[in-house]
Short mmCIF file of C-alpha atoms in Angstrom, two decimals:
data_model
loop_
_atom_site.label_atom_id
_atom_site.label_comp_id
_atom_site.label_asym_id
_atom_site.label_seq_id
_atom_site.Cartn_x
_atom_site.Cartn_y
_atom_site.Cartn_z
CA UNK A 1 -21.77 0.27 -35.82
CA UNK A 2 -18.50 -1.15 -33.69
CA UNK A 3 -19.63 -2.73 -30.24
CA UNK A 4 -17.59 -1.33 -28.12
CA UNK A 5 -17.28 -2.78 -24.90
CA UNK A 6 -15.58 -2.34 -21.47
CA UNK A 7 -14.52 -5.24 -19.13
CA UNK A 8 -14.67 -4.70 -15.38
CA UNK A 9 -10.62 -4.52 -15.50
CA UNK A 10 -11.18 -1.57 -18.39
CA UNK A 11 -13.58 0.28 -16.75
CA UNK A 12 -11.57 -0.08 -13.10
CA UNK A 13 -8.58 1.46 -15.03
CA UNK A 14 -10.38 3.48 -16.57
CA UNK A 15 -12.04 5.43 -13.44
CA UNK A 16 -8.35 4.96 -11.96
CA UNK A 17 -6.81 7.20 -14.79
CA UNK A 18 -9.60 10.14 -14.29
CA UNK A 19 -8.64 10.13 -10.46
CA UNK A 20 -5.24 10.15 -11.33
CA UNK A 21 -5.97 13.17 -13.56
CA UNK A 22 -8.15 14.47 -11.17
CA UNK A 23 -5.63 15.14 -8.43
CA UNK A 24 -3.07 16.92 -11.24
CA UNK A 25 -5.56 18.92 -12.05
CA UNK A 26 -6.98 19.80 -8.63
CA UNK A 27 -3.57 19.88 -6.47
CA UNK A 28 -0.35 21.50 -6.39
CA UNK A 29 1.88 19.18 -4.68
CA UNK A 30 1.09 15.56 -5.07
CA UNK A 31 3.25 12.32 -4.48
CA UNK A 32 2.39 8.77 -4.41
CA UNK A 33 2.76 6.54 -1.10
CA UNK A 34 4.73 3.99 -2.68
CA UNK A 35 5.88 0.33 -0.74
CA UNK A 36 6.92 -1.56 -3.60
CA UNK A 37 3.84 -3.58 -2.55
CA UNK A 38 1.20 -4.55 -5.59
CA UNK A 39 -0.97 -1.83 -4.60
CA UNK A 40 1.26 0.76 -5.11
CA UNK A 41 2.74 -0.41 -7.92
CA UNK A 42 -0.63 -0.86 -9.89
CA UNK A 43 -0.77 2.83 -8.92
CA UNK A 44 2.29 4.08 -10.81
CA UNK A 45 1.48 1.68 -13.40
CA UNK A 46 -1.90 3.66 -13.50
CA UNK A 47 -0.18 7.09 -13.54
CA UNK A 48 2.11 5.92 -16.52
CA UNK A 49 -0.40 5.66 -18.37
CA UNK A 50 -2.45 8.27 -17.47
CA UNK A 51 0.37 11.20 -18.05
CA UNK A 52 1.82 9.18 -21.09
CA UNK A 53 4.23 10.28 -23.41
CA UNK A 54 4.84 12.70 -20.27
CA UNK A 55 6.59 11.54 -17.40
CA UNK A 56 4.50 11.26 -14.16
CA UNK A 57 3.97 14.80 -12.55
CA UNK A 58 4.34 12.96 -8.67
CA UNK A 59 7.27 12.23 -6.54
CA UNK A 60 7.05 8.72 -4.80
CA UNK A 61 6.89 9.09 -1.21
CA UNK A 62 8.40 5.34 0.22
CA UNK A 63 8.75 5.52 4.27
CA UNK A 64 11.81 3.15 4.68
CA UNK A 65 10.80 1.45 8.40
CA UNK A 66 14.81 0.16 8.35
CA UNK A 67 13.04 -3.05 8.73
CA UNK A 68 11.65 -3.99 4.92
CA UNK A 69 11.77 -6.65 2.88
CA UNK A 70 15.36 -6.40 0.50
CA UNK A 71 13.21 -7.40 -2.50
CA UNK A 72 10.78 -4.68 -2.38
CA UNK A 73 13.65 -1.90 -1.73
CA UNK A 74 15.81 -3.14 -4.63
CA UNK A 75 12.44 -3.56 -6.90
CA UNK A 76 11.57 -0.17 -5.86
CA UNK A 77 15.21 1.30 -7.15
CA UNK A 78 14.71 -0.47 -10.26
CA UNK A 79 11.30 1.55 -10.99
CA UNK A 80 12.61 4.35 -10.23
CA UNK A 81 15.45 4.14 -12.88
CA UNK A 82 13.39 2.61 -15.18
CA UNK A 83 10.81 5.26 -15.90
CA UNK A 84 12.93 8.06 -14.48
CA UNK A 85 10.86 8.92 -11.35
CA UNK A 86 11.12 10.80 -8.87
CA UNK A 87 11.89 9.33 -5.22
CA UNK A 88 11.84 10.64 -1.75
CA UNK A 89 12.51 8.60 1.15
CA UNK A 90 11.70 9.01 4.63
CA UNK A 91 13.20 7.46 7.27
CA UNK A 92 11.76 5.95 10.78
CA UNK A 93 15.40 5.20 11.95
CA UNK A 94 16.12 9.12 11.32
CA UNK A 95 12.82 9.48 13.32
CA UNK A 96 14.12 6.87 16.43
CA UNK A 97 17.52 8.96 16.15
CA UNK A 98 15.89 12.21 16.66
CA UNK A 99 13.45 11.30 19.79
CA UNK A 100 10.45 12.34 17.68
CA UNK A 101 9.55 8.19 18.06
CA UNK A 102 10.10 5.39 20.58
CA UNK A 103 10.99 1.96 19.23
CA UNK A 104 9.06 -1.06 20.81
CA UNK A 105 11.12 -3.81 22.49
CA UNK A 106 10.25 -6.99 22.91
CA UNK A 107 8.90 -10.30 21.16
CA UNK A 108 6.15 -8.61 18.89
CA UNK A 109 8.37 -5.28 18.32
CA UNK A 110 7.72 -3.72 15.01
CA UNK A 111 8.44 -0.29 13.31
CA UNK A 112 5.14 -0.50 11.52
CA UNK A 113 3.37 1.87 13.10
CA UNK A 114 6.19 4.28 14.03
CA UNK A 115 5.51 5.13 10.29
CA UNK A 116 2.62 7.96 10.90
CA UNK A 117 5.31 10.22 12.37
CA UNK A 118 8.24 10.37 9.67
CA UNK A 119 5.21 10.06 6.71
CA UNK A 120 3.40 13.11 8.38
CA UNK A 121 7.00 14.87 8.89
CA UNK A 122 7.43 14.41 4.84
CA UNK A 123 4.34 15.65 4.27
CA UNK A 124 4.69 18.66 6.04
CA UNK A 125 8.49 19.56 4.92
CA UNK A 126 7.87 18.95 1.29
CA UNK A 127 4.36 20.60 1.31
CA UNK A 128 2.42 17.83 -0.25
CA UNK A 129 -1.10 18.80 -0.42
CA UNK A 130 -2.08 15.41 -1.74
CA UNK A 131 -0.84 11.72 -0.57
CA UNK A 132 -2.13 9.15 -2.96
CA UNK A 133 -2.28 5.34 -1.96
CA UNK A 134 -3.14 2.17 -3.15
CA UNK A 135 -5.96 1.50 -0.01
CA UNK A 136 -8.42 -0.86 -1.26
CA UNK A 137 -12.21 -0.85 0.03
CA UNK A 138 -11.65 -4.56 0.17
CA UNK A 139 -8.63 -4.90 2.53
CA UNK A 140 -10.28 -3.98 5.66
CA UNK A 141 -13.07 -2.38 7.19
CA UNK A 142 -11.32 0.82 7.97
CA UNK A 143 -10.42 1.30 4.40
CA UNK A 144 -13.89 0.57 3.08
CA UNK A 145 -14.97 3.81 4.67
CA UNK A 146 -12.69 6.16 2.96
CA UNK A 147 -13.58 8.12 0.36
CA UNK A 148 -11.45 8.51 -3.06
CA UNK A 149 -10.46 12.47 -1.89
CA UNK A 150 -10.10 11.63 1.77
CA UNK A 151 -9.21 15.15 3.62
CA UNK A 152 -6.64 15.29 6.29
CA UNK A 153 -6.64 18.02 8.99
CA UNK A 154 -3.48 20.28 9.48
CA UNK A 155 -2.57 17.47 11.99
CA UNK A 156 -2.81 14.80 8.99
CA UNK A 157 -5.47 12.78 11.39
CA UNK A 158 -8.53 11.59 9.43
CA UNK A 159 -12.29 11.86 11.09
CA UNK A 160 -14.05 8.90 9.29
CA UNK A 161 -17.60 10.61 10.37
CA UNK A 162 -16.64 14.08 9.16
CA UNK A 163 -16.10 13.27 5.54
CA UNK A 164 -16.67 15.24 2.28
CA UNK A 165 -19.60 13.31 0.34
CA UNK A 166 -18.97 12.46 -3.22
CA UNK A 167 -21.55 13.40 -5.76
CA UNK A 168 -21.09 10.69 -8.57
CA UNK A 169 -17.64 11.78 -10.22
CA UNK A 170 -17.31 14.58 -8.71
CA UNK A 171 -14.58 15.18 -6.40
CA UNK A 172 -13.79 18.34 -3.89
CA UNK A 173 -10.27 18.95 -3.24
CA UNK A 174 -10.82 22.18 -1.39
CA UNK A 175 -8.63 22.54 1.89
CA UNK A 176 -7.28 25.09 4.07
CA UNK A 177 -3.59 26.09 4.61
CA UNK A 178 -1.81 23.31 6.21
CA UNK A 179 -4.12 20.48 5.54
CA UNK A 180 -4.02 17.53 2.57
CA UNK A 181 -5.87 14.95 1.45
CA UNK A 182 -5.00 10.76 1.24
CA UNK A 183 -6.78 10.20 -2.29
CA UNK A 184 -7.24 5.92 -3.62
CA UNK A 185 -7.52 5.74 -6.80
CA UNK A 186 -8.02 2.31 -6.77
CA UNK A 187 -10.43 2.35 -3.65
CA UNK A 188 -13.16 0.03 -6.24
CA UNK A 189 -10.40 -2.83 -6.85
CA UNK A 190 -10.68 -6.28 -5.30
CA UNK A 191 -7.80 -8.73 -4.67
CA UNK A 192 -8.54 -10.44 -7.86
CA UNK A 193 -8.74 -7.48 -9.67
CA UNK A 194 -5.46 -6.50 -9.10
CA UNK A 195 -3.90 -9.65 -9.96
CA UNK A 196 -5.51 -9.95 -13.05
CA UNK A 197 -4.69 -6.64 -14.17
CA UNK A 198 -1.48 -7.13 -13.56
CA UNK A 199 -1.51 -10.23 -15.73
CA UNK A 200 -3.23 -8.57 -18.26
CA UNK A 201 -0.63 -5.70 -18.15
CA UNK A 202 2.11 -7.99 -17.97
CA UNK A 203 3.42 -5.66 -15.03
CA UNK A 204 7.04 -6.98 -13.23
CA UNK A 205 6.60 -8.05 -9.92
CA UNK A 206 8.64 -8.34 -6.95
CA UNK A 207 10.28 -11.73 -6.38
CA UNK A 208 8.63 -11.96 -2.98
CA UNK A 209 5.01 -12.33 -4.62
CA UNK A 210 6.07 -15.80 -5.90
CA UNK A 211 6.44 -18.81 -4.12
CA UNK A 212 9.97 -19.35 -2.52
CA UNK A 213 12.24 -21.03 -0.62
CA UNK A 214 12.68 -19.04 2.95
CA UNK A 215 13.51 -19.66 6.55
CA UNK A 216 10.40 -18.84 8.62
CA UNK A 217 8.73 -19.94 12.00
CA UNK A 218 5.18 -19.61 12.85
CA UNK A 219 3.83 -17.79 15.95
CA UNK A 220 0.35 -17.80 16.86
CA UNK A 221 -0.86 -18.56 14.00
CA UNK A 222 1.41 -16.39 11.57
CA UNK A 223 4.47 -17.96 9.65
CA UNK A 224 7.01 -14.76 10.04
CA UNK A 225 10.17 -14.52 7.79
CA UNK A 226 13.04 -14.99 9.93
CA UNK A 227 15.22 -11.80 10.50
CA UNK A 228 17.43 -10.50 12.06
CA UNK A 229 15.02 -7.54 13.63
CA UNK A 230 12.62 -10.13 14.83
CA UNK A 231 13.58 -11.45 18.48
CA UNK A 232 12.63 -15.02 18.35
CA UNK A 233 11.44 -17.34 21.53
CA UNK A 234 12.80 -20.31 23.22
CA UNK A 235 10.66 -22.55 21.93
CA UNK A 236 9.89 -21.04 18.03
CA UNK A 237 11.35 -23.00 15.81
CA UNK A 238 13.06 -21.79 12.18
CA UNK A 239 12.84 -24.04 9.43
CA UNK A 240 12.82 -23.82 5.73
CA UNK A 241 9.67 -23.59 4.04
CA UNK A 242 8.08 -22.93 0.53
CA UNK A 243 5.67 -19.68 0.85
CA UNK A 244 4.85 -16.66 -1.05
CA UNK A 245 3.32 -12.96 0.64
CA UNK A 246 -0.11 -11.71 -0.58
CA UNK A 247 1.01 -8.52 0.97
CA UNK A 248 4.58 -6.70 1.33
CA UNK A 249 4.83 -4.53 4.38
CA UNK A 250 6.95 -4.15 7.30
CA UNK A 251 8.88 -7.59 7.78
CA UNK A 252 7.94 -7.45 11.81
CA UNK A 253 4.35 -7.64 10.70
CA UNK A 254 3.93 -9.82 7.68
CA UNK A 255 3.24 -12.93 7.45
CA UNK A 256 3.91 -15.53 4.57
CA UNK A 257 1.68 -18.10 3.28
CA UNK A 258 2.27 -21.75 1.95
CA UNK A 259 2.25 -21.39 -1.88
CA UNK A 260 3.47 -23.25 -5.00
CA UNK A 261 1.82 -20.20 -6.58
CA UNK A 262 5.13 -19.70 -9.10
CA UNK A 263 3.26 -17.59 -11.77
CA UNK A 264 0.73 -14.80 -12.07
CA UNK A 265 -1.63 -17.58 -13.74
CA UNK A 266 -1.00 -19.80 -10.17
CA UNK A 267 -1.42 -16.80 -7.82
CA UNK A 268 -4.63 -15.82 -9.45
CA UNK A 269 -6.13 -19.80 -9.17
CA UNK A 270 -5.02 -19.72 -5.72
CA UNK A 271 -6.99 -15.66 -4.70
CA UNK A 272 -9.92 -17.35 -6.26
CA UNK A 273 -9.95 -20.76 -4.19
CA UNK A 274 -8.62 -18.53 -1.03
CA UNK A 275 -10.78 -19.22 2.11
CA UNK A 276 -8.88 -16.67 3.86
CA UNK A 277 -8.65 -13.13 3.50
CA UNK A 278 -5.36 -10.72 2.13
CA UNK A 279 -4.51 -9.19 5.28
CA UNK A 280 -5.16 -12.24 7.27
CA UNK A 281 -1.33 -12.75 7.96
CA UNK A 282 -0.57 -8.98 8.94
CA UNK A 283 0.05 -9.11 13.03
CA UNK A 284 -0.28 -5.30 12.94
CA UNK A 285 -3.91 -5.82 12.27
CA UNK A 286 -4.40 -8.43 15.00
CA UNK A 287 -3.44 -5.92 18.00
CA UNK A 288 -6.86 -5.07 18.35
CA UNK A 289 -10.65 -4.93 16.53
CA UNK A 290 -10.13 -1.33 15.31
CA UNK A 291 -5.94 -1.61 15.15
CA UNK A 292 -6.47 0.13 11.36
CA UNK A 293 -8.58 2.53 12.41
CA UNK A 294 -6.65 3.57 15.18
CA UNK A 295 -3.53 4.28 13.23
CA UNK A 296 -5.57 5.88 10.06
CA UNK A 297 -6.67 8.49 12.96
CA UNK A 298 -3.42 9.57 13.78
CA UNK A 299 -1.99 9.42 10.07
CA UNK A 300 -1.05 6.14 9.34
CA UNK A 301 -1.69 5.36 5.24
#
């Protein structure tokens, strides 16, 4: 009789796939939430192979802040001609233009969370009844409480204490008109998990994962690319640095790390020996204890 066996990284994949399979089976209308951050791109990696030979039955859903890195927009056009998927984008400078959002001014200014409105606006227009991410229980604390099928009211604002359980596998879509659910298929993967799958999957990454030559300057405590949409102070001072990002989000928000972590091998030495955690250099969770929660209330991803 053959042994066959599952690694952690085979069975994480392999609970991925049925939720991916899952929400084609269960919804109408589904797109994935994509950043051209290593979450989401694990996820279409994920639904490649989960639809393969066909081509991936869900529209990528990217909210463009106007403020993003250049590496993950041009990676994220790449994808998409690649493997011949489908991409929508919405826009928080169409949003700003139209009153429906009020940019912040100031030193700490950022877009990020002006994302909630155009998101929800896409939503709504193109009838998704299902946004899928790549939130990790791991991240933060907010996260850790969502469920795979998360439901969404017809307002797209989450109740963390009104939730739908989940009996073992088994997942209920069921919603009323208007309403969607957020659904994670990778809610179970850690850090490292991700990183070594994509080793083991070989997957292409975007440059800004690697370490790098950049301009930067720190400010309390958080070594920001510098940019043009980032109003810097008297005294902050821009200098050239070697750093990589463990995440890739809105450039007002994220902050870099000191790497020499050149190679999926070096990144995945350095997760391990980490004494700090992933999101540790995003401002946009240091604007208050429950800054996460807050925006996952009123729609954020």
């Amino acid at each position: 009789m053959n042994d066959y066996h599952l690694n952690h990284l085979k069975e994480l994949e392999s609970e991925s796939i049925y939720v991916l399979r899952e929400v084609a089976a269960q919804f109408e209308n589904p797109c994935i939430l994509f950043s051209g951050g290593k979450d989401s791109i694990v996820v279409v990696h994920l639904a490649l192979k989960a639809f393969y030979p066909s081509s991936v039955p869900f529209t990528l859903l990217h909210v463009d802040t106007g403020h993003n890195f250049q590496e993950a927009l041009d990676y994220r056009d790449q994808l998409v001609s690649k493997h011949g998927l489908r991409l929508l984008v919405a826009s928080v400078q169409e949003a700003i233009d139209k009153g429906l959002v009020r940019e912040e001014k100031g030193y700490t200014a950022s877009r990020n969370a002006l994302q909630t409105v155009p998101l929800l606006e896409a939503i709504e227009k193109n009838k998704f009844d299902c946004a899928i991410g790549g939130a990790r229980r791991d991240e933060e604390k907010a996260r850790a409480k969502e469920r795979f099928f998360s439901h969404r009211d017809e307002f797209g604002q989450w109740d963390p204490k009104n939730q739908r359980p989940e009996l073992w596998n088994i997942f209920n879509g069921r919603k009323h008109l208007g309403e969607h659910f957020r659904v994670f298929p990778i809610s179970n993967w850690t850090e490292m998990d991700v990183w070594q799958y994509i080793y083991q999957e070989q997957i292409e990454m975007p440059s800004l994962y690697f370490s790098h030559k950049r301009k930067v300057f720190e400010r309390d405590g958080v070594w920001y690319a510098a940019s043009e949409f980032i109003q810097n102070k008297p005294d902050e001072v821009v200098e050239e640095r070697i750093v990589r990002f463990r995440t890739v989000g809105d450039i007002t928000c994220t902050g870099a790390v000191f790497s020499e972590a050149a190679t999926l091998e070096d990144i995945i030495q350095e997760v391990a020996a980490s004494r700090t955690t992933e999101r540790g250099t995003r401002a946009d969770d240091k604007r208050s204890e429950a800054a996460m929660e807050d925006r996952k209330k009123a729609g954020y991803f």
